[in-house]
mmCIF file of C-alpha atoms (C1' of nucleotides) in Angstrom:
data_model
loop_
_atom_site.group_PDB
_atom_site.id
_atom_site.type_symbol
_atom_site.label_atom_id
_atom_site.label_comp_id
_atom_site.label_asym_id
_atom_site.label_seq_id
_atom_site.Cartn_x
_atom_site.Cartn_y
_atom_site.Cartn_z
ATOM 1 C CA MET U 1 41.173 57.439 -20.978
ATOM 2 C CA SER U 2 37.641 58.603 -20.558
ATOM 3 C CA LYS U 3 37.707 61.809 -21.972
ATOM 4 C CA ARG U 4 38.092 61.044 -25.762
ATOM 5 C CA LYS U 5 35.696 58.761 -26.033
ATOM 6 C CA ALA U 6 34.111 56.936 -28.852
ATOM 7 C CA PRO U 7 31.338 55.275 -27.218
ATOM 8 C CA PHE U 8 29.616 53.586 -30.357
ATOM 9 C CA SER U 9 30.906 50.207 -31.706
ATOM 10 C CA GLU U 10 31.325 51.048 -35.732
ATOM 11 C CA ASP U 11 29.354 48.332 -36.943
ATOM 12 C CA ASN U 12 25.789 50.207 -36.192
ATOM 13 C CA PRO U 13 24.236 51.044 -39.149
ATOM 14 C CA ASN U 14 23.277 55.003 -37.101
ATOM 15 C CA HIS U 15 27.054 55.202 -36.784
ATOM 16 C CA ASP U 16 26.177 58.685 -38.393
ATOM 17 C CA LEU U 17 24.011 60.292 -36.358
ATOM 18 C CA CYS U 18 24.973 58.438 -32.449
ATOM 19 C CA ASP U 19 28.777 61.109 -34.310
ATOM 20 C CA MET U 20 26.599 63.899 -34.779
ATOM 21 C CA LEU U 21 24.960 63.171 -31.427
ATOM 22 C CA THR U 22 27.328 63.064 -29.018
ATOM 23 C CA GLU U 23 29.422 65.813 -30.909
ATOM 24 C CA LEU U 24 26.460 67.549 -29.165
ATOM 25 C CA ALA U 25 26.560 66.262 -26.691
ATOM 26 C CA ASP U 26 30.215 68.063 -25.707
ATOM 27 C CA TYR U 27 29.089 70.867 -27.406
ATOM 28 C CA GLU U 28 26.545 71.217 -24.725
ATOM 29 C CA ARG U 29 28.886 70.557 -21.358
ATOM 30 C CA ASN U 30 32.008 71.367 -22.122
ATOM 31 C CA VAL U 31 30.229 75.123 -23.522
ATOM 32 C CA SER U 32 27.075 75.518 -23.015
ATOM 33 C CA ARG U 33 27.603 73.964 -19.350
ATOM 34 C CA ASN U 34 24.290 72.672 -20.307
ATOM 35 C CA ILE U 35 24.295 69.107 -18.689
ATOM 36 C CA TYR U 36 20.794 68.537 -19.024
ATOM 37 C CA LYS U 37 20.941 68.695 -23.029
ATOM 38 C CA TYR U 38 24.311 66.738 -23.079
ATOM 39 C CA ASN U 39 23.058 63.603 -21.406
ATOM 40 C CA ALA U 40 19.207 64.744 -23.944
ATOM 41 C CA TYR U 41 21.538 64.173 -26.528
ATOM 42 C CA ARG U 42 23.806 60.883 -24.518
ATOM 43 C CA ASN U 43 20.336 59.085 -24.393
ATOM 44 C CA ALA U 44 18.978 59.334 -27.901
ATOM 45 C CA ALA U 45 23.052 58.821 -29.305
ATOM 46 C CA THR U 46 22.520 55.663 -27.167
ATOM 47 C CA ALA U 47 19.379 55.056 -28.340
ATOM 48 C CA LEU U 48 20.091 55.327 -31.701
ATOM 49 C CA ALA U 49 23.358 52.841 -31.548
ATOM 50 C CA GLY U 50 20.881 49.650 -29.875
ATOM 51 C CA HIS U 51 18.643 50.580 -33.041
ATOM 52 C CA PRO U 52 19.415 47.542 -35.709
ATOM 53 C CA THR U 53 18.255 48.931 -38.681
ATOM 54 C CA ARG U 54 19.418 52.001 -40.665
ATOM 55 C CA ILE U 55 16.889 54.856 -39.600
ATOM 56 C CA GLN U 56 15.936 56.123 -42.341
ATOM 57 C CA SER U 57 13.481 60.041 -40.940
ATOM 58 C CA GLY U 58 13.505 62.119 -38.137
ATOM 59 C CA GLU U 59 9.930 60.558 -37.525
ATOM 60 C CA GLU U 60 11.076 57.467 -36.996
ATOM 61 C CA ALA U 61 13.562 58.029 -34.786
ATOM 62 C CA ARG U 62 10.857 59.834 -32.953
ATOM 63 C CA LYS U 63 9.355 56.766 -31.851
ATOM 64 C CA LEU U 64 12.362 55.902 -29.432
ATOM 65 C CA ASN U 65 12.579 56.617 -26.042
ATOM 66 C CA GLY U 66 14.918 59.531 -25.677
ATOM 67 C CA VAL U 67 14.263 61.108 -29.437
ATOM 68 C CA GLY U 68 11.917 64.139 -29.085
ATOM 69 C CA ALA U 69 11.029 67.002 -31.550
ATOM 70 C CA LYS U 70 13.634 69.143 -31.112
ATOM 71 C CA ILE U 71 15.992 66.271 -32.046
ATOM 72 C CA SER U 72 14.579 64.106 -34.737
ATOM 73 C CA LYS U 73 14.194 67.140 -36.398
ATOM 74 C CA LYS U 74 17.949 67.438 -36.296
ATOM 75 C CA ILE U 75 18.533 63.900 -37.205
ATOM 76 C CA ASP U 76 15.909 64.789 -40.658
ATOM 77 C CA GLU U 77 18.128 67.229 -41.546
ATOM 78 C CA PHE U 78 21.321 65.427 -41.676
ATOM 79 C CA LEU U 79 19.587 63.002 -43.393
ATOM 80 C CA GLN U 80 18.504 64.925 -46.138
ATOM 81 C CA THR U 81 21.901 67.188 -46.533
ATOM 82 C CA GLY U 82 24.566 65.273 -45.116
ATOM 83 C CA LYS U 83 25.156 67.476 -41.942
ATOM 84 C CA LEU U 84 24.000 69.854 -39.607
ATOM 85 C CA GLN U 85 24.086 73.976 -39.711
ATOM 86 C CA LYS U 86 24.347 73.993 -35.943
ATOM 87 C CA LEU U 87 27.234 72.023 -36.158
ATOM 88 C CA GLU U 88 28.970 73.611 -38.697
ATOM 89 C CA LYS U 89 28.868 76.761 -36.940
ATOM 90 C CA ILE U 90 29.883 75.287 -33.822
ATOM 91 C CA ARG U 91 32.813 73.297 -35.144
ATOM 92 C CA ASP U 92 33.936 76.982 -36.715
ATOM 93 C CA ASP U 93 33.984 79.229 -33.643
ATOM 94 C CA ASP U 94 37.528 79.619 -32.451
ATOM 95 C CA THR U 95 36.376 79.791 -28.962
ATOM 96 C CA ASN U 96 34.418 76.548 -28.870
ATOM 97 C CA THR U 97 37.357 74.724 -30.507
ATOM 98 C CA ALA U 98 40.210 76.118 -27.719
ATOM 99 C CA ILE U 99 38.114 74.893 -25.406
ATOM 100 C CA GLY U 100 37.698 71.428 -26.644
ATOM 101 C CA LEU U 101 41.382 71.448 -27.552
ATOM 102 C CA LEU U 102 42.070 72.567 -23.964
ATOM 103 C CA THR U 103 39.872 70.257 -22.782
ATOM 104 C CA ARG U 104 42.299 67.530 -23.297
ATOM 105 C CA VAL U 105 44.846 68.226 -21.002
ATOM 106 C CA SER U 106 44.342 65.576 -18.513
ATOM 107 C CA GLY U 107 43.230 68.237 -15.165
ATOM 108 C CA ILE U 108 41.581 70.923 -17.294
ATOM 109 C CA GLY U 109 37.552 69.972 -17.443
ATOM 110 C CA PRO U 110 35.425 73.279 -18.459
ATOM 111 C CA ALA U 111 35.192 74.791 -16.004
ATOM 112 C CA LYS U 112 38.813 75.182 -16.429
ATOM 113 C CA ALA U 113 38.966 75.772 -20.389
ATOM 114 C CA LYS U 114 36.349 78.635 -20.322
ATOM 115 C CA GLN U 115 37.697 80.667 -17.757
ATOM 116 C CA LEU U 116 41.453 79.911 -19.630
ATOM 117 C CA VAL U 117 39.446 81.062 -23.188
ATOM 118 C CA ASP U 118 38.177 84.354 -21.613
ATOM 119 C CA ALA U 119 40.959 84.937 -20.310
ATOM 120 C CA GLY U 120 42.525 84.968 -23.929
ATOM 121 C CA VAL U 121 44.720 81.042 -23.382
ATOM 122 C CA LYS U 122 43.473 79.259 -26.406
ATOM 123 C CA THR U 123 46.540 77.323 -27.552
ATOM 124 C CA ILE U 124 49.086 74.477 -25.995
ATOM 125 C CA GLU U 125 51.398 77.226 -25.936
ATOM 126 C CA ASP U 126 49.436 79.679 -24.806
ATOM 127 C CA LEU U 127 49.380 77.184 -21.192
ATOM 128 C CA HIS U 128 53.203 76.783 -21.772
ATOM 129 C CA ARG U 129 52.989 81.172 -21.516
ATOM 130 C CA HIS U 130 50.871 80.604 -18.541
ATOM 131 C CA GLU U 131 51.794 78.264 -15.790
ATOM 132 C CA ASP U 132 51.078 80.174 -13.654
ATOM 133 C CA LYS U 133 47.129 79.689 -14.019
ATOM 134 C CA LEU U 134 47.219 76.206 -13.498
ATOM 135 C CA ASN U 135 47.673 73.366 -10.314
ATOM 136 C CA SER U 136 50.042 70.914 -10.446
ATOM 137 C CA HIS U 137 47.325 68.260 -11.556
ATOM 138 C CA GLN U 138 46.776 70.109 -15.141
ATOM 139 C CA LEU U 139 50.272 70.492 -14.913
ATOM 140 C CA VAL U 140 50.973 67.005 -15.392
ATOM 141 C CA GLY U 141 48.670 67.284 -18.066
ATOM 142 C CA LEU U 142 50.205 69.868 -20.331
ATOM 143 C CA LYS U 143 54.637 68.213 -19.696
ATOM 144 C CA TYR U 144 52.768 65.096 -21.113
ATOM 145 C CA PHE U 145 49.845 66.199 -23.108
ATOM 146 C CA GLU U 146 51.608 63.844 -26.072
ATOM 147 C CA ASP U 147 52.206 60.991 -24.656
ATOM 148 C CA PHE U 148 48.567 60.607 -22.743
ATOM 149 C CA GLU U 149 47.168 60.291 -25.878
ATOM 150 C CA LYS U 150 49.107 57.728 -26.796
ATOM 151 C CA LYS U 151 48.159 54.179 -26.645
ATOM 152 C CA ILE U 152 50.253 51.979 -24.367
ATOM 153 C CA PRO U 153 51.919 48.954 -26.263
ATOM 154 C CA ARG U 154 50.211 45.981 -24.565
ATOM 155 C CA HIS U 155 54.302 44.130 -24.286
ATOM 156 C CA GLU U 156 55.152 47.681 -22.309
ATOM 157 C CA ILE U 157 52.862 47.284 -19.840
ATOM 158 C CA GLU U 158 54.233 43.611 -19.430
ATOM 159 C CA GLN U 159 57.033 44.999 -18.305
ATOM 160 C CA THR U 160 55.702 47.246 -16.540
ATOM 161 C CA GLU U 161 53.832 44.616 -13.926
ATOM 162 C CA GLU U 162 56.660 42.392 -13.856
ATOM 163 C CA ILE U 163 58.877 45.236 -12.368
ATOM 164 C CA ILE U 164 55.497 47.129 -9.925
ATOM 165 C CA LYS U 165 55.508 43.344 -8.733
ATOM 166 C CA LYS U 166 59.323 42.422 -8.261
ATOM 167 C CA GLU U 167 59.538 45.905 -6.486
ATOM 168 C CA ILE U 168 56.241 45.489 -4.241
ATOM 169 C CA HIS U 169 56.823 42.174 -2.968
ATOM 170 C CA GLU U 170 60.949 43.342 -2.205
ATOM 171 C CA LEU U 171 59.220 45.302 0.284
ATOM 172 C CA ASP U 172 56.697 42.451 1.274
ATOM 173 C CA PRO U 173 56.042 39.493 -0.274
ATOM 174 C CA GLU U 174 52.390 39.377 0.797
ATOM 175 C CA TYR U 175 51.099 42.385 -1.417
ATOM 176 C CA LEU U 176 48.705 40.950 -3.930
ATOM 177 C CA ILE U 177 48.899 42.736 -6.602
ATOM 178 C CA THR U 178 46.850 42.728 -9.896
ATOM 179 C CA ILE U 179 46.496 44.957 -13.019
ATOM 180 C CA CYS U 180 43.314 45.362 -14.071
ATOM 181 C CA GLY U 181 41.611 47.505 -17.424
ATOM 182 C CA SER U 182 41.611 46.673 -21.020
ATOM 183 C CA TYR U 183 45.531 44.804 -19.925
ATOM 184 C CA ARG U 184 43.106 42.306 -18.156
ATOM 185 C CA ARG U 185 41.090 42.073 -21.227
ATOM 186 C CA GLY U 186 44.024 40.424 -23.343
ATOM 187 C CA GLN U 187 43.772 43.434 -25.245
ATOM 188 C CA LEU U 188 47.188 44.493 -27.508
ATOM 189 C CA GLU U 189 46.951 48.123 -26.392
ATOM 190 C CA SER U 190 45.265 50.447 -23.004
ATOM 191 C CA GLY U 191 44.596 53.540 -22.161
ATOM 192 C CA ASP U 192 46.628 53.295 -18.896
ATOM 193 C CA ILE U 193 47.272 51.585 -15.871
ATOM 194 C CA ASP U 194 45.413 50.335 -13.621
ATOM 195 C CA VAL U 195 46.862 48.353 -10.595
ATOM 196 C CA LEU U 196 44.825 46.987 -7.454
ATOM 197 C CA LEU U 197 46.769 46.449 -4.642
ATOM 198 C CA THR U 198 45.834 45.150 -1.359
ATOM 199 C CA HIS U 199 47.275 43.482 1.602
ATOM 200 C CA PRO U 200 46.148 40.934 4.120
ATOM 201 C CA SER U 201 45.940 43.041 6.974
ATOM 202 C CA TYR U 202 43.912 45.291 5.267
ATOM 203 C CA THR U 203 40.164 44.166 5.835
ATOM 204 C CA SER U 204 37.465 45.991 5.370
ATOM 205 C CA THR U 205 36.366 45.730 9.182
ATOM 206 C CA ASP U 206 40.398 45.352 10.835
ATOM 207 C CA GLY U 207 42.829 47.639 9.775
ATOM 208 C CA ASN U 208 43.707 51.688 8.448
ATOM 209 C CA ALA U 209 44.432 52.592 5.395
ATOM 210 C CA ARG U 210 45.941 55.692 6.833
ATOM 211 C CA ARG U 211 48.247 54.279 9.464
ATOM 212 C CA SER U 212 49.169 51.030 7.356
ATOM 213 C CA GLN U 213 50.550 53.218 5.009
ATOM 214 C CA LEU U 214 50.022 50.596 2.990
ATOM 215 C CA LEU U 215 49.569 52.807 -0.514
ATOM 216 C CA LYS U 216 52.578 55.174 0.778
ATOM 217 C CA LYS U 217 55.387 52.906 0.876
ATOM 218 C CA VAL U 218 54.717 50.851 -2.715
ATOM 219 C CA VAL U 219 54.413 54.580 -4.256
ATOM 220 C CA ASN U 220 57.705 55.947 -2.189
ATOM 221 C CA SER U 221 59.610 52.192 -3.324
ATOM 222 C CA LEU U 222 58.277 52.983 -7.397
ATOM 223 C CA VAL U 223 58.977 56.533 -6.882
ATOM 224 C CA SER U 224 62.349 55.919 -5.551
ATOM 225 C CA LYS U 225 62.923 53.146 -8.015
ATOM 226 C CA LYS U 226 62.389 55.624 -10.747
ATOM 227 C CA LEU U 227 59.313 53.740 -12.095
ATOM 228 C CA ILE U 228 57.140 56.656 -11.190
ATOM 229 C CA ILE U 229 58.275 59.823 -12.193
ATOM 230 C CA ASP U 230 55.786 61.945 -11.835
ATOM 231 C CA THR U 231 52.423 62.591 -8.997
ATOM 232 C CA ILE U 232 49.432 63.462 -9.866
ATOM 233 C CA SER U 233 47.287 62.662 -6.327
ATOM 234 C CA LEU U 234 48.358 60.451 -3.702
ATOM 235 C CA GLY U 235 45.665 59.260 -0.995
ATOM 236 C CA ASP U 236 44.901 56.446 0.905
ATOM 237 C CA VAL U 237 43.892 54.732 -0.727
ATOM 238 C CA LYS U 238 44.866 56.093 -5.060
ATOM 239 C CA PHE U 239 47.205 57.008 -6.345
ATOM 240 C CA MET U 240 46.833 58.576 -9.510
ATOM 241 C CA GLY U 241 50.585 59.415 -11.653
ATOM 242 C CA VAL U 242 53.447 59.047 -13.734
ATOM 243 C CA CYS U 243 55.333 55.913 -14.655
ATOM 244 C CA SER U 244 58.019 55.355 -17.510
ATOM 245 C CA LEU U 245 60.525 52.406 -18.169
ATOM 246 C CA ASP U 246 62.903 55.215 -19.335
ATOM 247 C CA LYS U 247 65.472 54.865 -16.364
ATOM 248 C CA LEU U 248 64.820 50.920 -15.789
ATOM 249 C CA LYS U 249 65.311 49.140 -19.383
ATOM 250 C CA ARG U 250 69.187 49.598 -21.339
ATOM 251 C CA ASP U 251 66.909 49.342 -24.004
ATOM 252 C CA VAL U 252 64.199 52.054 -23.702
ATOM 253 C CA ARG U 253 65.887 55.006 -23.975
ATOM 254 C CA HIS U 254 63.095 57.714 -25.608
ATOM 255 C CA GLY U 255 59.983 55.947 -24.456
ATOM 256 C CA HIS U 256 56.580 57.562 -23.909
ATOM 257 C CA ALA U 257 55.238 58.581 -19.856
ATOM 258 C CA ARG U 258 52.165 56.542 -19.034
ATOM 259 C CA ARG U 259 49.094 57.646 -16.453
ATOM 260 C CA LEU U 260 49.401 54.840 -13.594
ATOM 261 C CA ASP U 261 46.815 54.306 -11.192
ATOM 262 C CA ILE U 262 47.352 52.583 -8.154
ATOM 263 C CA ARG U 263 44.460 51.521 -5.732
ATOM 264 C CA LEU U 264 44.709 50.095 -2.463
ATOM 265 C CA THR U 265 41.449 48.255 -1.715
ATOM 266 C CA PRO U 266 40.676 45.291 1.472
ATOM 267 C CA HIS U 267 41.543 42.292 1.118
ATOM 268 C CA ASP U 268 37.974 40.943 1.436
ATOM 269 C CA GLN U 269 37.063 43.570 -1.290
ATOM 270 C CA TYR U 270 39.229 41.956 -3.857
ATOM 271 C CA TYR U 271 37.589 40.267 -6.068
ATOM 272 C CA CYS U 272 34.953 42.681 -6.294
ATOM 273 C CA SER U 273 36.945 45.862 -6.759
ATOM 274 C CA ILE U 274 38.923 43.230 -9.538
ATOM 275 C CA LEU U 275 35.858 42.811 -11.691
ATOM 276 C CA TYR U 276 34.528 46.530 -11.568
ATOM 277 C CA PHE U 277 38.120 47.469 -12.214
ATOM 278 C CA THR U 278 38.409 44.558 -15.277
ATOM 279 C CA GLY U 279 35.160 46.288 -16.669
ATOM 280 C CA SER U 280 34.275 46.502 -19.870
ATOM 281 C CA ASP U 281 31.709 49.406 -18.644
ATOM 282 C CA LEU U 282 29.360 47.336 -20.034
ATOM 283 C CA PHE U 283 30.144 43.655 -19.556
ATOM 284 C CA ASN U 284 29.727 46.074 -15.945
ATOM 285 C CA LYS U 285 26.239 47.504 -16.535
ATOM 286 C CA ASN U 286 24.713 43.789 -17.832
ATOM 287 C CA MET U 287 25.930 41.863 -15.110
ATOM 288 C CA ARG U 288 24.796 44.504 -12.426
ATOM 289 C CA ALA U 289 21.610 44.038 -14.153
ATOM 290 C CA HIS U 290 21.872 39.998 -14.099
ATOM 291 C CA ALA U 291 22.365 40.244 -9.931
ATOM 292 C CA LEU U 292 19.558 42.629 -9.271
ATOM 293 C CA GLN U 293 17.634 40.244 -11.280
ATOM 294 C CA ASN U 294 18.809 37.079 -8.829
ATOM 295 C CA GLY U 295 18.297 38.539 -5.712
ATOM 296 C CA PHE U 296 21.567 40.247 -5.304
ATOM 297 C CA THR U 297 23.349 44.135 -5.656
ATOM 298 C CA LEU U 298 27.023 43.936 -7.199
ATOM 299 C CA ASN U 299 29.380 47.027 -6.823
ATOM 300 C CA GLU U 300 33.124 47.826 -6.654
ATOM 301 C CA TYR U 301 33.166 46.026 -3.160
ATOM 302 C CA THR U 302 30.690 43.612 -2.116
ATOM 303 C CA LEU U 303 27.904 41.413 -3.521
ATOM 304 C CA ARG U 304 24.802 41.730 -0.828
ATOM 305 C CA PRO U 305 21.994 40.126 -1.235
ATOM 306 C CA VAL U 306 18.804 42.277 -1.551
ATOM 307 C CA GLY U 307 15.609 41.061 0.121
ATOM 308 C CA SER U 308 11.652 41.879 -0.488
ATOM 309 C CA THR U 309 11.908 45.034 1.455
ATOM 310 C CA GLY U 310 14.262 46.363 -1.449
ATOM 311 C CA ILE U 311 17.360 46.509 1.572
ATOM 312 C CA PRO U 312 20.594 44.702 1.076
ATOM 313 C CA GLY U 313 21.830 42.457 3.117
ATOM 314 C CA GLU U 314 25.199 42.024 4.787
ATOM 315 C CA PRO U 315 27.852 41.179 2.023
ATOM 316 C CA VAL U 316 29.046 37.479 0.946
ATOM 317 C CA VAL U 317 32.015 36.130 2.001
ATOM 318 C CA VAL U 318 34.195 36.340 -1.871
ATOM 319 C CA THR U 319 37.400 34.348 -2.070
ATOM 320 C CA SER U 320 37.514 34.348 -6.351
ATOM 321 C CA GLU U 321 35.907 36.131 -9.167
ATOM 322 C CA GLU U 322 34.384 32.425 -9.665
ATOM 323 C CA ASP U 323 32.158 33.160 -6.787
ATOM 324 C CA ILE U 324 30.689 36.413 -8.245
ATOM 325 C CA PHE U 325 29.497 34.551 -11.461
ATOM 326 C CA GLU U 326 28.183 31.223 -9.064
ATOM 327 C CA TYR U 327 26.402 33.392 -6.710
ATOM 328 C CA ILE U 328 24.572 35.328 -9.064
ATOM 329 C CA GLY U 329 23.708 32.582 -11.563
ATOM 330 C CA TYR U 330 25.773 34.356 -14.556
ATOM 331 C CA PRO U 331 27.791 32.152 -16.715
ATOM 332 C CA TYR U 332 31.599 32.517 -15.906
ATOM 333 C CA LYS U 333 33.592 35.133 -17.719
ATOM 334 C CA LYS U 334 37.150 35.128 -19.090
ATOM 335 C CA PRO U 335 38.268 38.196 -18.579
ATOM 336 C CA SER U 336 38.932 38.825 -22.190
ATOM 337 C CA GLU U 337 35.411 38.065 -23.214
ATOM 338 C CA ARG U 338 34.273 40.892 -21.234
ATOM 339 C CA ASP U 339 34.093 43.263 -23.832
ATOM 340 C "C1'" DA T 1 31.120 72.989 3.089
ATOM 341 C "C1'" DT T 2 31.611 73.195 -1.774
ATOM 342 C "C1'" DG T 3 33.293 72.486 -6.715
ATOM 343 C "C1'" DT T 4 36.309 70.677 -9.746
ATOM 344 C "C1'" DG T 5 37.935 66.788 -12.168
ATOM 345 C "C1'" DA T 6 39.255 61.900 -13.217
ATOM 346 C "C1'" DG T 7 38.164 57.383 -13.412
ATOM 347 C "C1'" DA Y 1 26.913 56.050 -10.677
ATOM 348 C "C1'" DC Y 2 29.479 56.464 -7.168
ATOM 349 C "C1'" DT Y 3 34.701 58.149 -5.118
ATOM 350 C "C1'" DC Y 4 38.029 59.479 -3.976
ATOM 351 C "C1'" DA Y 5 41.500 63.948 -3.889
ATOM 352 C "C1'" DC Y 6 42.468 68.259 -4.799
ATOM 353 C "C1'" DA Y 7 41.395 73.462 -4.518
ATOM 354 C "C1'" DT Y 8 39.274 76.703 -2.941
ATOM 355 C "C1'" DA Y 9 35.506 79.412 0.413
#
DNA sequence: ATGTGAG
DNA sequence: ACTCACATA
């Protein structure tokens, strides 16, 4: 879900301007490889997205921070003509569109896409003819190119969850398992399946992820049950791969391949992780900002008090998501209220 | 070690 | 923003 993103809500009055700037940003990142221009366009788009009323001119936009002379000029052109010459040109150039396409394959980023296009590889069919130029992650991305762009219906994730929990608990009933992401927020469809895993024997102070093999055991069992059908990467604490219900459900014969992530987190950090991976991104950002104002720093792993010195202290003990809200004096929000 | 990519 | 996994050097 991270590559194709629509970061700005449809209901904002400057939606079209945000789209224009985001398209320019993507071009600077993927084609020009200029991360500074990329950031400049993104910052400007974010500023516009946060502006409550319709921008009437480049001059007005210039007052926002993140919008300087050059972007202000582009806004004027867009407002007056309904388009932007620079963007029209970019859209016409087939090198640019090819890079844009190849970048949609999981595992192919801007650098690889550029290299491929320079070698004359510009379409998905070209990729199939030149699989020798791809690493194992990229081959998986190519194999499931269409499927990975499809949303996953909530019902399918529910079925997957049931199978995952059953299999893992057969292995060891002490594993704790939570599917996070937009699924946990109650959305009717999601981009991938994000599983959080822990075990009482594995904490940040004792237990060792490498030695315990807690993650690998789980992955092995799901592979042998044919739920996991491909692996992108597998380390001590994070698995990235592909799952499908095809071989498991009689009523599913031509199901889609789905992106599945499983991460193993220490038992004492489980709830901070759940909070973090449930999102949304914006909610996390706001919650962290609130934590800071109340003298805490919150990350994926821990909640720590930060004294007048600015140096974070020892992590506080967290045994539920509610604990975290309580500590920082933030009214509890159910996952479904975190959009 | 460093770069790439994903999330 | 930051971390993990991987493929190179």
